[in-house]
Tab-separated table of C-alpha atoms in Angstrom:
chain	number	residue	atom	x	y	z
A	1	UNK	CA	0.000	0.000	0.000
A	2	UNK	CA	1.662	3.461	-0.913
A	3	UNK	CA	2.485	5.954	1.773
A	4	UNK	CA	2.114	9.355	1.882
A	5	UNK	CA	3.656	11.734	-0.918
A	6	UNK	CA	3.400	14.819	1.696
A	7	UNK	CA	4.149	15.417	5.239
A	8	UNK	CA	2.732	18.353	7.050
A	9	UNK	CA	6.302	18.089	9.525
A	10	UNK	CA	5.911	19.315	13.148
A	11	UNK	CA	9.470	18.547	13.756
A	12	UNK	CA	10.489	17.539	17.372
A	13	UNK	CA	11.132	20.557	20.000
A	14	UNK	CA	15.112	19.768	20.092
A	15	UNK	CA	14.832	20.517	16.364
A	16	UNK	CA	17.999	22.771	17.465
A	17	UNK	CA	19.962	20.503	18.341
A	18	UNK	CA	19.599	18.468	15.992
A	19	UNK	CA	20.045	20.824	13.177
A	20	UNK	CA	23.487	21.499	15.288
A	21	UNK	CA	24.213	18.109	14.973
A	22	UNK	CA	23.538	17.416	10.924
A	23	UNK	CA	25.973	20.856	10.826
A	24	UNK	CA	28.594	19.034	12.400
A	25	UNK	CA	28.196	15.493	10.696
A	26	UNK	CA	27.645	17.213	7.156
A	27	UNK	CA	31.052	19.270	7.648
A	28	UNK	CA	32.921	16.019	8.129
A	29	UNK	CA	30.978	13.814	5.945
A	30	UNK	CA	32.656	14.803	2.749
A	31	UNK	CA	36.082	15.627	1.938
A	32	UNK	CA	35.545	19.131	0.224
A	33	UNK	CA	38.122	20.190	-2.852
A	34	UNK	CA	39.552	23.382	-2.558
A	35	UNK	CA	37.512	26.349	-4.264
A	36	UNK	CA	37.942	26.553	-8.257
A	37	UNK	CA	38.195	22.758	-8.269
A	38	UNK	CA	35.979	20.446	-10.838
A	39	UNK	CA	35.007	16.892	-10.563
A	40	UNK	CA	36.376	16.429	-14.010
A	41	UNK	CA	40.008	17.204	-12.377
A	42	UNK	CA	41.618	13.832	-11.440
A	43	UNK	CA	43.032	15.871	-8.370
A	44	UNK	CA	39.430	16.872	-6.905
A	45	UNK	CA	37.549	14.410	-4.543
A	46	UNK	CA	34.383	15.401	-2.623
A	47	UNK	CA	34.592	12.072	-0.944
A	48	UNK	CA	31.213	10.173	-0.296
A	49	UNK	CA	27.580	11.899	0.161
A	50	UNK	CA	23.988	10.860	0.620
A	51	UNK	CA	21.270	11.366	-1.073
A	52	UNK	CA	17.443	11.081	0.185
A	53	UNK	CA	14.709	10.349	-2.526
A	54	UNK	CA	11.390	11.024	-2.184
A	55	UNK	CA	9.461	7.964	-3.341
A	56	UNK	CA	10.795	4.091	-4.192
A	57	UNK	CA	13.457	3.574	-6.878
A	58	UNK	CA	10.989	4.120	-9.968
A	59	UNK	CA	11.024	6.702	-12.920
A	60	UNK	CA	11.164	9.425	-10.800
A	61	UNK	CA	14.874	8.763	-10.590
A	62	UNK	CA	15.592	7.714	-13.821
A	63	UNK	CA	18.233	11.033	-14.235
A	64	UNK	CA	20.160	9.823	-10.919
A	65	UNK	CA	20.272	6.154	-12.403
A	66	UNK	CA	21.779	7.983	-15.522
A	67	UNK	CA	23.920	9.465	-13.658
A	68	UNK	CA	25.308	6.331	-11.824
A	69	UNK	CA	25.312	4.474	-15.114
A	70	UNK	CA	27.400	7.029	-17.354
A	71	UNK	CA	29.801	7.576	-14.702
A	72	UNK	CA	29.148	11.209	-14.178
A	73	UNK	CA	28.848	10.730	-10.183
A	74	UNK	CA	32.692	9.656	-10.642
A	75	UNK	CA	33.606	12.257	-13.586
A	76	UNK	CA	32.317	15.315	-10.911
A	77	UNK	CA	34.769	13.931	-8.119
A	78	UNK	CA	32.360	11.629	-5.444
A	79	UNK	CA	33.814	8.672	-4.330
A	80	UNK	CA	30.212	7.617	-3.625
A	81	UNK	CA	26.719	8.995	-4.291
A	82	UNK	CA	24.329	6.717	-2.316
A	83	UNK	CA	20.769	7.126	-2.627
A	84	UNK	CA	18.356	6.247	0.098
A	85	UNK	CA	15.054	4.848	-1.253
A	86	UNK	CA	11.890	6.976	-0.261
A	87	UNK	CA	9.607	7.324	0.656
A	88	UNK	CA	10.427	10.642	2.952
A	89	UNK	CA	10.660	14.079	2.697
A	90	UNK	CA	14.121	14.328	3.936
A	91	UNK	CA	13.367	16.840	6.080
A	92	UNK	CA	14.551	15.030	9.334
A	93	UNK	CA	17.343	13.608	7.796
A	94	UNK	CA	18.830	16.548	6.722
A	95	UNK	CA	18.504	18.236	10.007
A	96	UNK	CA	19.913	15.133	11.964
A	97	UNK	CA	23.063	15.202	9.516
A	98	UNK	CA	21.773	11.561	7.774
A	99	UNK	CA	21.671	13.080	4.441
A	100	UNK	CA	23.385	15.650	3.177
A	101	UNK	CA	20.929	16.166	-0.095
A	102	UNK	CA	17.072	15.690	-0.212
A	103	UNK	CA	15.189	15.421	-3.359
A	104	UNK	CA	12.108	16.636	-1.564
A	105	UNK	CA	8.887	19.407	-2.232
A	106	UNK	CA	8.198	22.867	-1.469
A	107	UNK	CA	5.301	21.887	0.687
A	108	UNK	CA	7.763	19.787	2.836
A	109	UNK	CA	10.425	21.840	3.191
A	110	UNK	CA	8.350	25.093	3.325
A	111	UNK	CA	6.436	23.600	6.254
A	112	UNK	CA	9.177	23.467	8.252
A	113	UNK	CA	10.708	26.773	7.788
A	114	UNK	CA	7.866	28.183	8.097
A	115	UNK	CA	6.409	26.331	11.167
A	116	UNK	CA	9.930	25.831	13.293
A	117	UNK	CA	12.583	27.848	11.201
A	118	UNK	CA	14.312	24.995	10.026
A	119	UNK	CA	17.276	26.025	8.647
A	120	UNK	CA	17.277	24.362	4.679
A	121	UNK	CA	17.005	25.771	1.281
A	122	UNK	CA	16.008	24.611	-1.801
A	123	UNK	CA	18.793	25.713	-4.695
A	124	UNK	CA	16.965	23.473	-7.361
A	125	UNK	CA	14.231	21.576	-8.842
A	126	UNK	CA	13.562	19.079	-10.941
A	127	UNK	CA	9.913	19.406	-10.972
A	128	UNK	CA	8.887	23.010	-12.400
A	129	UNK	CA	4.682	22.159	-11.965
A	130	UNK	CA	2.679	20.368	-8.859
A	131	UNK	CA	2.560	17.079	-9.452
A	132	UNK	CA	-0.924	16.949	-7.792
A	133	UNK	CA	-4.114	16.433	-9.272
A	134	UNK	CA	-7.738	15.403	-8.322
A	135	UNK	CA	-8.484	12.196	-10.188
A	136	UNK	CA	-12.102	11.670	-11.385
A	137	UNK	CA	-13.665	9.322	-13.585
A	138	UNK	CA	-15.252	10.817	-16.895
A	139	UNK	CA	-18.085	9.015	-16.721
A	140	UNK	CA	-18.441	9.450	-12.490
A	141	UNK	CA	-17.440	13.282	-10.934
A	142	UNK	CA	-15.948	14.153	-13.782
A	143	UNK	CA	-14.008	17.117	-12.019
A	144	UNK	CA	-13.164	19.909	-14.724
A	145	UNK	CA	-13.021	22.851	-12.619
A	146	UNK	CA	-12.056	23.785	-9.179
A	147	UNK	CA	-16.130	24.800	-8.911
A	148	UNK	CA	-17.064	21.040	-9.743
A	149	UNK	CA	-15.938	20.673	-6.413
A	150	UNK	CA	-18.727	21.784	-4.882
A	151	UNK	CA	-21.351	19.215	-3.755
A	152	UNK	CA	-18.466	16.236	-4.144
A	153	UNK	CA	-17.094	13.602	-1.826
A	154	UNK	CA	-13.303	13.544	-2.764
A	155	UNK	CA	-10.794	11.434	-1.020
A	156	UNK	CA	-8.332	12.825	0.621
A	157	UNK	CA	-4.682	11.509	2.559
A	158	UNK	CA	-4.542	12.882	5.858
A	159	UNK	CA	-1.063	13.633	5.084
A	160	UNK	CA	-2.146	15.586	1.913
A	161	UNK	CA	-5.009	17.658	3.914
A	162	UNK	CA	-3.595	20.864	3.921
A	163	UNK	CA	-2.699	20.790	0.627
A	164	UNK	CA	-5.976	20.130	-0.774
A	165	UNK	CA	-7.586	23.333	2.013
A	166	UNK	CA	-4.795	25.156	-0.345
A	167	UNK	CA	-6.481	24.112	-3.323
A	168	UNK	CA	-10.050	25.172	-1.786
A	169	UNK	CA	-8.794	28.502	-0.656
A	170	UNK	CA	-6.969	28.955	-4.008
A	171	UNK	CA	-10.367	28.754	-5.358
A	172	UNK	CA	-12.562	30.805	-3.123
A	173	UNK	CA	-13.859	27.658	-1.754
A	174	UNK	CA	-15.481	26.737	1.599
A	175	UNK	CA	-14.405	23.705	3.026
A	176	UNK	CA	-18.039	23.181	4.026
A	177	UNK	CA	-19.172	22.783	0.501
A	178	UNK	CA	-17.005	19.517	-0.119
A	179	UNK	CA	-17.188	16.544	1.597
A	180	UNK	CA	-13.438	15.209	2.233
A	181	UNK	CA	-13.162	11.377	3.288
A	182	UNK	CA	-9.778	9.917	4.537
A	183	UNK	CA	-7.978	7.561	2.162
A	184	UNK	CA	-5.021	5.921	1.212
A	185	UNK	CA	-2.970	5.615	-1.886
A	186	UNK	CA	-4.877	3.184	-3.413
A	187	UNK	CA	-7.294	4.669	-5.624
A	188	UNK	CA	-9.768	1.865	-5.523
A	189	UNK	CA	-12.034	3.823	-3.373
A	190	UNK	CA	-12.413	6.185	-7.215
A	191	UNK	CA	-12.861	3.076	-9.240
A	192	UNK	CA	-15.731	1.596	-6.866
A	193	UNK	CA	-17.399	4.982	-6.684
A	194	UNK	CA	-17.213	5.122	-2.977
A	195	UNK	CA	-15.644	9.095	-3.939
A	196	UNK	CA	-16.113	11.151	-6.442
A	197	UNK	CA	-12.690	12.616	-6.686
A	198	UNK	CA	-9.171	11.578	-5.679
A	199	UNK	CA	-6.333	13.519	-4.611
A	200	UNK	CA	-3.359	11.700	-6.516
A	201	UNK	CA	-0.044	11.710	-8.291
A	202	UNK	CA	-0.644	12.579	-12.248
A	203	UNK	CA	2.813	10.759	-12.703
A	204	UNK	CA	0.989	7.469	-10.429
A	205	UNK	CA	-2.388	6.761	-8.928
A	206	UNK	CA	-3.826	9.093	-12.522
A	207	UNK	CA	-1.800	6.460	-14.570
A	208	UNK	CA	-2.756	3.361	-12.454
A	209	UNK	CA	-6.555	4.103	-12.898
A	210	UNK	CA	-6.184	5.147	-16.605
A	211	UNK	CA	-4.511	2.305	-17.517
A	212	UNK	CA	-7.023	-0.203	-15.636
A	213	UNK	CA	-9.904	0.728	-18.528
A	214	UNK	CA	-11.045	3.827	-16.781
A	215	UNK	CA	-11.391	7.342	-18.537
A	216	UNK	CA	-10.553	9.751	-16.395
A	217	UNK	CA	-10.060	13.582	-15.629
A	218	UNK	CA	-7.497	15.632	-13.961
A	219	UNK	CA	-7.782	18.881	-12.366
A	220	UNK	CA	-4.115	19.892	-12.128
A	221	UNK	CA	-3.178	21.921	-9.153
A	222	UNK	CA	-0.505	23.523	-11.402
A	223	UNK	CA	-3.414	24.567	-13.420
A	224	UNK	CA	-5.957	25.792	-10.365
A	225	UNK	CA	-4.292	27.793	-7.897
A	226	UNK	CA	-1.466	25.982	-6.682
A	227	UNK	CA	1.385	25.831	-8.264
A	228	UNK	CA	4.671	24.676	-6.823
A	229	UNK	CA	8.734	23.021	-7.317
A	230	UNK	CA	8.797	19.150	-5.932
A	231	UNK	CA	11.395	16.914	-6.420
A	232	UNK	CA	13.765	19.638	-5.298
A	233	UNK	CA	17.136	19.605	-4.023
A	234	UNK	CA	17.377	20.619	-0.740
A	235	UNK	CA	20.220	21.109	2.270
A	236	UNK	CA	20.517	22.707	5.034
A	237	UNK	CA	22.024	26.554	4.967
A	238	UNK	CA	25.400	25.792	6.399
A	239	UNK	CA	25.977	22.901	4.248
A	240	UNK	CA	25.691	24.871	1.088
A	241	UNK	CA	27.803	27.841	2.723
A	242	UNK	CA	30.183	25.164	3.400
A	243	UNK	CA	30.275	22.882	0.136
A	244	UNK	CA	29.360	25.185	-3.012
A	245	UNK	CA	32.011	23.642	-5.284
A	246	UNK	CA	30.566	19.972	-4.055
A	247	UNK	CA	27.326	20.743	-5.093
A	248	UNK	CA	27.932	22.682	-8.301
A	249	UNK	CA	29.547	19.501	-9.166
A	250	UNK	CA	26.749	17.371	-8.021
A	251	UNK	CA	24.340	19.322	-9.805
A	252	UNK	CA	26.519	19.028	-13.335
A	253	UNK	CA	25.859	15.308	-12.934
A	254	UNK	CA	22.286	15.368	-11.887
A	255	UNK	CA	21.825	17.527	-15.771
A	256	UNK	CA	23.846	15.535	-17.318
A	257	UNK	CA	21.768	12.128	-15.993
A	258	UNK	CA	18.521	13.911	-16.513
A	259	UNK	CA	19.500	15.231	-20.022
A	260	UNK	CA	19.921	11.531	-20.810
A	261	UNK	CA	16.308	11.007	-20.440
A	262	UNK	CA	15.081	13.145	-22.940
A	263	UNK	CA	17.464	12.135	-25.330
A	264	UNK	CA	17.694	8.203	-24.865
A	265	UNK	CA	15.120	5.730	-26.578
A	266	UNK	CA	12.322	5.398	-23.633
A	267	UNK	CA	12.597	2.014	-23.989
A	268	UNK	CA	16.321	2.444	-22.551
A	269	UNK	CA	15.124	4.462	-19.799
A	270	UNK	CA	12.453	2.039	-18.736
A	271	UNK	CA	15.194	-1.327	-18.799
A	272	UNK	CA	17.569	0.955	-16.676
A	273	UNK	CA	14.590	1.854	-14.023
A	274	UNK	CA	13.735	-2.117	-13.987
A	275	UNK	CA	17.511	-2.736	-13.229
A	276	UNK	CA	17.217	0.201	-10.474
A	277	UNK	CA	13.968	-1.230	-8.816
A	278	UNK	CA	14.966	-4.786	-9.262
A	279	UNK	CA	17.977	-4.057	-7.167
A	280	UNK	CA	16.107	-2.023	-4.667
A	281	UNK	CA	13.380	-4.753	-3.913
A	282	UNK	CA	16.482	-7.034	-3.600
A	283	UNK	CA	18.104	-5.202	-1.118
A	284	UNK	CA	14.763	-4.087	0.738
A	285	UNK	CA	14.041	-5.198	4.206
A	286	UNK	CA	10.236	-4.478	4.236
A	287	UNK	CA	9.585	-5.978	1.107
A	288	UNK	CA	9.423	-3.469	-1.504
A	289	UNK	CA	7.592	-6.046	-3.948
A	290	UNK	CA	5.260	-6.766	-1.656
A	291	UNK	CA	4.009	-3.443	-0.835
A	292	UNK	CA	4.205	-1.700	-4.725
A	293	UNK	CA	4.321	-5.025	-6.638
A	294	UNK	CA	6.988	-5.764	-9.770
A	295	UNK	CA	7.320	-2.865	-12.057
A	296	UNK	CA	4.982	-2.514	-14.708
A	297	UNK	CA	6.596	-1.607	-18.144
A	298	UNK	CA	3.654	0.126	-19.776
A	299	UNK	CA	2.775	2.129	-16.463
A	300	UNK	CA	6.808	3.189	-16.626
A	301	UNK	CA	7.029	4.179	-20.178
A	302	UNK	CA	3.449	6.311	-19.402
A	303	UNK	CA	5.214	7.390	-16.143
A	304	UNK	CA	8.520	8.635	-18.091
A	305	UNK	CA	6.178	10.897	-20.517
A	306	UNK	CA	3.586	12.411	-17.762
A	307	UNK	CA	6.807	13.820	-15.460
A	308	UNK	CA	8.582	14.885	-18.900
A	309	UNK	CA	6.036	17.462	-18.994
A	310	UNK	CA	6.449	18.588	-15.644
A	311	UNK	CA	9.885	18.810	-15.878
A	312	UNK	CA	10.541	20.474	-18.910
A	313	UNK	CA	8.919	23.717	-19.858
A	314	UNK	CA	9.120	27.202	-21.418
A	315	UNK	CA	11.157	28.311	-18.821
A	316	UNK	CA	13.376	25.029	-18.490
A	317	UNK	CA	14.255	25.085	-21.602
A	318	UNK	CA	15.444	28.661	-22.409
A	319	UNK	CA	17.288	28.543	-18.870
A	320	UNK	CA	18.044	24.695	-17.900
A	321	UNK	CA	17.202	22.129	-15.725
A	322	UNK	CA	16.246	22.898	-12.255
A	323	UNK	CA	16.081	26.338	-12.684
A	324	UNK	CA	13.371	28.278	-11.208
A	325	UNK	CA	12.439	31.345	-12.385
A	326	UNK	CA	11.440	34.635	-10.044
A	327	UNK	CA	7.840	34.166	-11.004
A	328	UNK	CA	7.832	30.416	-9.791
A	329	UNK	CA	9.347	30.791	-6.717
A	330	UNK	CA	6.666	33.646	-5.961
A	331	UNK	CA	4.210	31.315	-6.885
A	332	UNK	CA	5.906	28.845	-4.781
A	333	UNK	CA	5.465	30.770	-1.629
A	334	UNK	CA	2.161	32.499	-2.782
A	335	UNK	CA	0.574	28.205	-2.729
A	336	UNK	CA	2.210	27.572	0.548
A	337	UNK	CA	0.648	30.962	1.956
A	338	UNK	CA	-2.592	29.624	1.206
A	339	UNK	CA	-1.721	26.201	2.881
A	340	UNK	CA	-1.005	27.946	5.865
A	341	UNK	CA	2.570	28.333	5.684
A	342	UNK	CA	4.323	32.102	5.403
A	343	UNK	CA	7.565	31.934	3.918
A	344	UNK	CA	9.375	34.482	2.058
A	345	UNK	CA	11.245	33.355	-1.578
A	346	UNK	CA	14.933	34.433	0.441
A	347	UNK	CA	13.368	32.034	3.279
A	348	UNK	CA	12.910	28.860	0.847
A	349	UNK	CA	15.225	28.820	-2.333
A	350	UNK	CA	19.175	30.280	-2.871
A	351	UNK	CA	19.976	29.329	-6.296
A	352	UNK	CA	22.842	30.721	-6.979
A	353	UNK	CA	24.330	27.488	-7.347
A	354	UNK	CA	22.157	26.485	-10.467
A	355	UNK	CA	22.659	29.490	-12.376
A	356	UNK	CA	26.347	30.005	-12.138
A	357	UNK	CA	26.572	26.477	-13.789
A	358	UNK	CA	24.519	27.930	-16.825
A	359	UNK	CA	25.964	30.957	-16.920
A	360	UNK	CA	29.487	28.934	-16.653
A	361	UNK	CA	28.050	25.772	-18.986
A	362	UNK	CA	26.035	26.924	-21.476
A	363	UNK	CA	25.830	24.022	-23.568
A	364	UNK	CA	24.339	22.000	-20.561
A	365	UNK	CA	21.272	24.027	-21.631
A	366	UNK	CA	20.967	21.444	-24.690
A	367	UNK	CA	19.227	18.605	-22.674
A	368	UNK	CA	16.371	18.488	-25.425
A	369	UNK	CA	17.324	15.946	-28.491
């Protein structure tokens, strides 16, 4: 059974000391080359880091797979990128020093600044639009517009509630007007008609109803009200004061692995997340096939396409990868405001990082075929 996408994080009241602590254990958990160095030199080594994804080993990943598989972990100067299978925000482990990089959201991260000044920033992402949706059947809700709403039972993760109020306020909305039922991640509850809307992934529970026979219909939160960065990389303030040439570096791998998966057959993309996932299940203690099943080829290859079009865009592609534009991060903080959660843009994102390498790299920007 999936687990929640989105934490609403009331972190623990020694969250000070254990931010202290992640400062300490991220300053000696890589061996930092001296400023001016590149990966690419043989003399540069950033030692070994670790990275937190967001979800299971799947397509979401497929640039960081790229990345392992083409060698450009080793070309930047890492001894060892390992990445920590999801689910989790990262949060936590970034303020206890477990990670040193999170591939989380803005609704995770922005939480926690906002709610106990946690001390992180976001300096990328690889997700430019919320991933969100409410899922409806055509021929059931049939949910075009935030006003359709009104009058419906929609299904809601308690994990995922305040996200969905954003949605509602977005949309001049009283909560009393919809009825909101506690689910899971299973979207059964849509295809038995127990709800008539469910709040879902359109890269995953949109894709697993589709492709059981269903027509269905998304209302994009991107497209309603409430749009904001996930899958974004995110570390804690001292650590990028402390490692800017380790992360540029990192970063130059990440585009490099992600470029690879707009410019590789799909097919190619979907053997290498089988290989990525088989290994994961095989080294999983809880039983990672058990819970999420074997990977299905045809829901990958329709996985690979849907985040495509949340990753690149307009913007994306006449600045790069994981750039995020003025008007995005406003609109960033602008859909966490109406969540509940007042950050500022200097609060949430610093990325400096991510446009140096442009302005440095300019034929990075090339990641379309």
């Amino acid at each position: 059974m999936p687990v929640p996408r989105i934490r609403k994080h009331r972190l623990a009241a020694t969250l000070a000391t254990a931010a202290v602590a992640a400062l300490a254990l991220s300053a000696c958990s890589t061996n930092a080359a001296e400023p001016g160095a590149s990966g690419s030199d043989d003399s540069a080594s950033f030692g070994e880091i670790s990275v937190q994804y967001s979800w299971i080993k799947n397509e979401e990943f497929a640039g960081e797979f790229y990345a392992y598989e083409n060698g450009y972990y080793d070309e930047a100067g890492f001894d060892e990128v390992i990445g920590i299978s999801g689910p989790d925000t990262g949060v936590a482990k970034l303020l206890s020093g477990t990670v040193q990089v999170a591939l989380s959201d803005a609704a995770s991260v922005g939480a926690a600044v906002a709610e106990e000044e946690a001390p992180l920033k976001i300096i990328g992402a690889t997700f430019q639009k919320n991933p969100f949706t409410i899922l409806s059947l055509a021929d059931g809700g049939n949910i075009t517009s935030p006003q359709d709403l009104i009058g419906k039972t929609i299904g809601v993760q308690d994990s995922n509630a305040s996200v969905f109020a954003a949605l509602l306020n977005a949309n001049d909305i009283d909560p009393s007007q919809v009825t909101v039922v506690p689910v899971d991640f299973d979207p059964t509850p849509l295809m038995d008609g127990q709800v008539d809307g469910f709040m879902a992934y359109l890269t995953n529970e949109a894709l697993t109803v589709e492709l059981a026979g269903y027509e269905i219909t998304n209302l994009s939160y991107a497209e309603n009200g409430v749009p904001y960065v996930a899958e974004t990389f995110t570390v804690t303030d001292q650590y990028l004061a402390e490692n800017e040439e380790l992360l540029k570096e990192f970063l130059i791998a990440e585009i490099k692995g992600w470029t690879q998966v707009f410019q590789q057959p799909v097919d190619d993309t979907v053997s290498l997340v089988q290989k990525y996932y088989n290994q994961a299940a095989e080294e999983s203690e809880d039983g990672l096939e058990a819970v999420f099943g074997a990977l299905d080829p045809e829901k990958t290859t329709a996985g690979i396409a849907a985040q495509n079009l949340l990753i690149s865009t307009e913007e994306t592609e006449a600045n790069g990868l994981f750039t995020i534009s003025d008007d995005l991060k406003q609109q960033t903080v602008d859909s966490l405001a109406a969540a509940g959660w007042e950050v500022s843009v200097d609060d949430l994102f610093d990325t400096t990082i991510i446009d140096e390498i442009y302005d440095e790299n300019p034929e990075l920007l090339n990641y379309l075929p």
